[in-house]
Short mmCIF file of C-alpha atoms and ligand atoms in Angstrom, two decimals:
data_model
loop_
_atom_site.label_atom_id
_atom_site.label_comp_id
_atom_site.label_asym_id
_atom_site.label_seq_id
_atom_site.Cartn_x
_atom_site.Cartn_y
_atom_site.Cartn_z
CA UNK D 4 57.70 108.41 134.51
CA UNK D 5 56.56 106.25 131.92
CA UNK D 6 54.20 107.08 128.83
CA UNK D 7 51.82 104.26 127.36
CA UNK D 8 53.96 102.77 125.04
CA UNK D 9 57.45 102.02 127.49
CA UNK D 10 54.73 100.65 129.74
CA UNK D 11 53.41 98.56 127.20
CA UNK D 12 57.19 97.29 126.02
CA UNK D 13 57.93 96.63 129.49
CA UNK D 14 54.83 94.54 130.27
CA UNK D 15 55.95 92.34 127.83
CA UNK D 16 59.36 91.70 129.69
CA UNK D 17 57.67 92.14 133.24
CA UNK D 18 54.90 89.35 132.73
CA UNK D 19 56.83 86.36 132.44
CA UNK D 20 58.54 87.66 135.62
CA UNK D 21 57.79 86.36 139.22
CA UNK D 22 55.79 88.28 141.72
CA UNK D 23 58.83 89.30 143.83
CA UNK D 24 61.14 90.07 140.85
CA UNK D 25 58.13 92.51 139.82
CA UNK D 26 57.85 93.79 143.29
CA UNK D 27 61.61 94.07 143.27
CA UNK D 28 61.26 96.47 140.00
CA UNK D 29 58.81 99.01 140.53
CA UNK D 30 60.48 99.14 144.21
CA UNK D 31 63.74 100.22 142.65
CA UNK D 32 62.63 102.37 140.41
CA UNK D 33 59.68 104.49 141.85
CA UNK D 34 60.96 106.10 144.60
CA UNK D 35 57.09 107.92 145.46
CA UNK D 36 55.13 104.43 145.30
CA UNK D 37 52.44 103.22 147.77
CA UNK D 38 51.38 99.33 148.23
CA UNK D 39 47.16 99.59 148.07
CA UNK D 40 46.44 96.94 151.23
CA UNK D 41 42.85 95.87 151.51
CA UNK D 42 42.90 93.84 154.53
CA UNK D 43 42.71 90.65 152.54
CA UNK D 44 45.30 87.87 151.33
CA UNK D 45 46.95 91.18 149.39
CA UNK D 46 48.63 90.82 153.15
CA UNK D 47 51.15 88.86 150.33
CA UNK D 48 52.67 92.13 148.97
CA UNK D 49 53.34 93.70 152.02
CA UNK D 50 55.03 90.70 152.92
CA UNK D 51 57.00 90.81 149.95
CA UNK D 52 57.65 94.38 149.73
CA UNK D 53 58.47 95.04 153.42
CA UNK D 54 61.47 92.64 152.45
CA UNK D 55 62.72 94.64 149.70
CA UNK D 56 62.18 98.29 151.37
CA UNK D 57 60.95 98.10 154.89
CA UNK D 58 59.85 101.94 154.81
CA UNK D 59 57.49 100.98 151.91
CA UNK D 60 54.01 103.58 152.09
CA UNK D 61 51.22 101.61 152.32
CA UNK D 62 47.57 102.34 152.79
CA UNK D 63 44.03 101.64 153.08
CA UNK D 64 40.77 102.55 152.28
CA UNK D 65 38.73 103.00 155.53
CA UNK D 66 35.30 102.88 154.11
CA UNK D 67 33.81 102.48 158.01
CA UNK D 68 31.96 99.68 156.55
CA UNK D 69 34.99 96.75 157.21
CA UNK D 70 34.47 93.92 159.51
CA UNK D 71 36.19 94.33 162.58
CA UNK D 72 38.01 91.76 161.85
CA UNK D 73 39.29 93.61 158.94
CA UNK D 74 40.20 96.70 160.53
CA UNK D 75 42.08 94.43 163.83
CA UNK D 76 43.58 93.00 161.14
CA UNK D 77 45.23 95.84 159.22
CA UNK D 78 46.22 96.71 163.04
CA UNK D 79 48.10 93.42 163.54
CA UNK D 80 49.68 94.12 160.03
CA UNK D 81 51.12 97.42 160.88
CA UNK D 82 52.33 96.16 164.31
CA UNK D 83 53.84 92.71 162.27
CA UNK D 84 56.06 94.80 159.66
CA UNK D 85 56.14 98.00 161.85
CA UNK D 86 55.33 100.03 158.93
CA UNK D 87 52.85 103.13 158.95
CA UNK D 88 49.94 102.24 157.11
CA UNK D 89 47.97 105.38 155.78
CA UNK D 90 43.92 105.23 156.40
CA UNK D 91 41.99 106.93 154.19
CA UNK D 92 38.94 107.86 155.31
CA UNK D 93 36.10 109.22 153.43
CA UNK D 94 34.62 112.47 153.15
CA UNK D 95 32.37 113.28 156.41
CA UNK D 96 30.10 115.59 154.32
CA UNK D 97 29.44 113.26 151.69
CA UNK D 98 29.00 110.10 153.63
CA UNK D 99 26.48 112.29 155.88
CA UNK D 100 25.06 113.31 152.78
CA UNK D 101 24.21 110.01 151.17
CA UNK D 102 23.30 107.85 154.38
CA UNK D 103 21.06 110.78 155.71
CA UNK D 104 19.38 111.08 152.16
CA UNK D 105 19.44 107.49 151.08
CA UNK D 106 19.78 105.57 154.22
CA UNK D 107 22.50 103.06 155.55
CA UNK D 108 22.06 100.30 152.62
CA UNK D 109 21.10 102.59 149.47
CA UNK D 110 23.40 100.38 147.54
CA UNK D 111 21.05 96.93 147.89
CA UNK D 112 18.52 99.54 145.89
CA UNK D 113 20.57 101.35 143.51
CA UNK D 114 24.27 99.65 143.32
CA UNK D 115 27.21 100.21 144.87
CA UNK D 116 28.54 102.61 142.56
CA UNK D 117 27.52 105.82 144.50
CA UNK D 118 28.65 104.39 147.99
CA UNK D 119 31.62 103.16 146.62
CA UNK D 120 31.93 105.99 144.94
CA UNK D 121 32.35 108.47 147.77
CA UNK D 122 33.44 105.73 149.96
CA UNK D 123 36.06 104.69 148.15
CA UNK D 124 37.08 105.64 145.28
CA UNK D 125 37.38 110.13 146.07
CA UNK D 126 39.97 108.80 148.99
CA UNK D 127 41.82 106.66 146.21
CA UNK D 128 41.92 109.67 143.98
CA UNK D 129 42.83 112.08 146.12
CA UNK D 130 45.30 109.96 147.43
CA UNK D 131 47.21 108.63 144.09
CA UNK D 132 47.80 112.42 143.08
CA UNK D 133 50.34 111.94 146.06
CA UNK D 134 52.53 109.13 144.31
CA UNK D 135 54.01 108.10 141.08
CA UNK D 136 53.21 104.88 141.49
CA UNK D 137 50.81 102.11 142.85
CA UNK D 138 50.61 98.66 143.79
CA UNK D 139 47.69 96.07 143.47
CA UNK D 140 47.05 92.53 144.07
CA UNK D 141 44.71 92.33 141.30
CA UNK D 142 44.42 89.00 140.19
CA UNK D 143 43.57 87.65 136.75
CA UNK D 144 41.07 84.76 138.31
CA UNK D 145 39.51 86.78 140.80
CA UNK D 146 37.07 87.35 138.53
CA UNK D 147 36.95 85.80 135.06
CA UNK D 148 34.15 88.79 133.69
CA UNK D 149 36.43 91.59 134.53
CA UNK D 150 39.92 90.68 135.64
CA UNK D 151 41.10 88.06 133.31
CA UNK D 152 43.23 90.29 130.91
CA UNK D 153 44.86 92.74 133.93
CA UNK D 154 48.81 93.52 133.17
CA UNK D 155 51.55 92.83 135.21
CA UNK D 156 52.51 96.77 134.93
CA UNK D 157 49.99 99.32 133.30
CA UNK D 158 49.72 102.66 132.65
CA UNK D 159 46.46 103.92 135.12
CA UNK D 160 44.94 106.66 133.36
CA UNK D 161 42.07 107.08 135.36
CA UNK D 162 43.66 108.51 138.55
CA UNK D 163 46.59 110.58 136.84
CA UNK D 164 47.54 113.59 137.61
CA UNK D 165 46.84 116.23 134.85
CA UNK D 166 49.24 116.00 132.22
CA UNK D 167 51.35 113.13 134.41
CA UNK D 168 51.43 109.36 134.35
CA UNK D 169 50.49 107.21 136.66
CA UNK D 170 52.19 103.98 136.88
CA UNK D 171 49.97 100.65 138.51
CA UNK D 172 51.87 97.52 139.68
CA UNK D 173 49.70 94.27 139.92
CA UNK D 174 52.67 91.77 140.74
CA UNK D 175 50.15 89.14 141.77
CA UNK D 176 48.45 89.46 138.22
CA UNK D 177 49.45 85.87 136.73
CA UNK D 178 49.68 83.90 140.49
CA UNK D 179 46.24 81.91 141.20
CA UNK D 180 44.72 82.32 144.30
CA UNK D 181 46.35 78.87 145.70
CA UNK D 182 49.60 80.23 144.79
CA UNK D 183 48.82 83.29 147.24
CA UNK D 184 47.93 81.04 149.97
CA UNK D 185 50.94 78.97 149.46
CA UNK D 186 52.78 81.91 149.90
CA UNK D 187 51.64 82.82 152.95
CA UNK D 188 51.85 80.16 154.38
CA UNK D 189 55.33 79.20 153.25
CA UNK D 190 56.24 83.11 154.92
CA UNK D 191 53.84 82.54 157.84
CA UNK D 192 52.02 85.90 156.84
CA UNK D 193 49.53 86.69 159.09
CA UNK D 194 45.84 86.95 157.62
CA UNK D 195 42.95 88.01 158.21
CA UNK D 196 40.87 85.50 160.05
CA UNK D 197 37.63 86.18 158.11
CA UNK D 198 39.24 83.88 155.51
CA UNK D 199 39.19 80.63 157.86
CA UNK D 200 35.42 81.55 157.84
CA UNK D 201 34.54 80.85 154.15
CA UNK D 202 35.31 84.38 153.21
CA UNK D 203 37.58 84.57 149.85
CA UNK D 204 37.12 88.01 148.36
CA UNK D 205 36.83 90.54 151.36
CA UNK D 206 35.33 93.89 151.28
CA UNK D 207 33.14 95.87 153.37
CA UNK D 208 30.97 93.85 155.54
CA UNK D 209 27.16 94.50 154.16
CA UNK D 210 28.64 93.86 150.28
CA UNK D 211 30.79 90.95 151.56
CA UNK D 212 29.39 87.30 152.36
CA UNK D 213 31.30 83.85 152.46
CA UNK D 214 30.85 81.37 149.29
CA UNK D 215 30.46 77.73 149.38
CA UNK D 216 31.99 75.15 147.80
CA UNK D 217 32.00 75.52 143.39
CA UNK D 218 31.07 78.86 144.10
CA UNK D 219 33.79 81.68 142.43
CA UNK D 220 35.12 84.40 145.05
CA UNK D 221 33.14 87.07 143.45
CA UNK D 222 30.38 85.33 144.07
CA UNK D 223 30.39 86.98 147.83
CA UNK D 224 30.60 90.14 146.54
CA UNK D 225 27.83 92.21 145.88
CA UNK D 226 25.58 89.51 144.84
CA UNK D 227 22.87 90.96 143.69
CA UNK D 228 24.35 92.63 140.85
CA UNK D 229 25.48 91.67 137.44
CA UNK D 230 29.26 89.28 137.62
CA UNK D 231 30.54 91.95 135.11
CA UNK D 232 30.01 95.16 136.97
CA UNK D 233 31.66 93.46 139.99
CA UNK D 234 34.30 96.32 140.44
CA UNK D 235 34.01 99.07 142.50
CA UNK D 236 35.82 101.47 140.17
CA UNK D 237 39.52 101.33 141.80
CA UNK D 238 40.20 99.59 138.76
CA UNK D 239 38.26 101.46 136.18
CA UNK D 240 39.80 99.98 133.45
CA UNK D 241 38.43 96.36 134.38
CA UNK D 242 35.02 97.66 132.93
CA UNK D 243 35.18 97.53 129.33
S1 SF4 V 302 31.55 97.90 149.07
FE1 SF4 V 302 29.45 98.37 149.74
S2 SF4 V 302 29.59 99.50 151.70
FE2 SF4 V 302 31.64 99.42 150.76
S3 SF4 V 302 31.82 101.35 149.72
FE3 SF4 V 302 31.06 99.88 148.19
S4 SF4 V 302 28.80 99.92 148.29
FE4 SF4 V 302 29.62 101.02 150.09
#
């Protein structure tokens, strides 16, 4: 465990570090840690981490609102590294609760925030009282309003347990997003196919749309809200 200020010190050293020599570290030193896949290019860190510690937990949030290509996707990435990737699922009651109160698409009315909410965010929480760690690809330019300071390492506050800390991994922090691709296709990664389509930033498939040309990544997610509330609260501390 780590308290605010050794995670601070060790940012320091971390962020001049490469992606795998970060990925290396928090391997090696958190035993309980879990790789947070989305279905997207993040495919990188599994990459990388299923090199270091085949075994590695991974898992995903199953809002039931992916693409199918997303979800034949994470398939093809659990058959590709045969590792076990946790799904977690919402909670039935709430979902039923909102969709049967608000409808299917509440969040083109009154943001994402209670969708994601229950959708996503209770299954993160729930799940990261499980670990002592977690890993992110969070990247600084994935969104200039609310991304552009993330650490390499940080201390995550917002989904500690009681009285614990809660260490969060973004090795992918300082790497732009053609340094990903290159990547993956140096490693032949597989990826999800969505991306040959004009998709860059992939999320569920009513808050996700492809961008054109000039256009920035978040610019295909949830569009019809203000650039700096683009976060859907996994990374609470994005939102100043
Ligand atoms: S991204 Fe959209 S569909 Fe997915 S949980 Fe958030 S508001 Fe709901």
């Amino acid at each position: 465990m780590t308290d605010t200020i050794a995670t601070l010190d060790l940012e320091r050293e971390l962020a001049t570090q490469s992606p795998h020599r970060i990925m290396r570290y928090a391997l090696e030193n958190y035993e309980n840690i879990a790789i947070s896949f989305s279905g997207a290019e993040d495919v990188a860190l599994v990459d990388m981490a299923s090199r270091i510690r085949p075994d590695v937990q991974v898992f995903c949030l199953d809002t039931g609102r992916l693409h199918a290509e997303t979800y034949q996707f994470i398939e093809q990435v659990r058959k590709h590294y045969g590792i076990n990737i946790d799904i977690l699922s919402p909670d039935g009651d709430a979902v039923r609760k909102l969709v049967s109160e608000k409808g299917l698409f509440s969040f083109y009315e009154d943001t994402h925030k209670e969708c994601c909410g229950i959708r996503k965010i209770a299954p993160l929480r729930k799940k990261l009282l499980e670990v002592d760690a977690w890993i992110t690809g969070q990247r600084k330019d994935q969104s200039p309003g609310t991304r552009s300071d993330i650490p390499v390492i940080q201390d995550d506050q917002a989904f500690a347990r009681e009285g614990e800390s809660l260490t969060k991994f973004n090795p992918l922090a300082n790497w732009s997003s053609e340094e990903v691709w290159a990547y993956i296709r140096a490693y032949e990664v597989p990826y999800n196919p969505l991306h040959d389509r004009g998709f860059i930033s992939i999320g569920c498939e009513p808050c996700t749309k492809p961008v054109g040309p000039g256009q920035h990544e978040r610019e295909g997610r949830w569009w019809w809200e203000e650039a700096t509330k683009k976060e859907c609260g996994l990374h609470a501390s994005n939102i100043g």
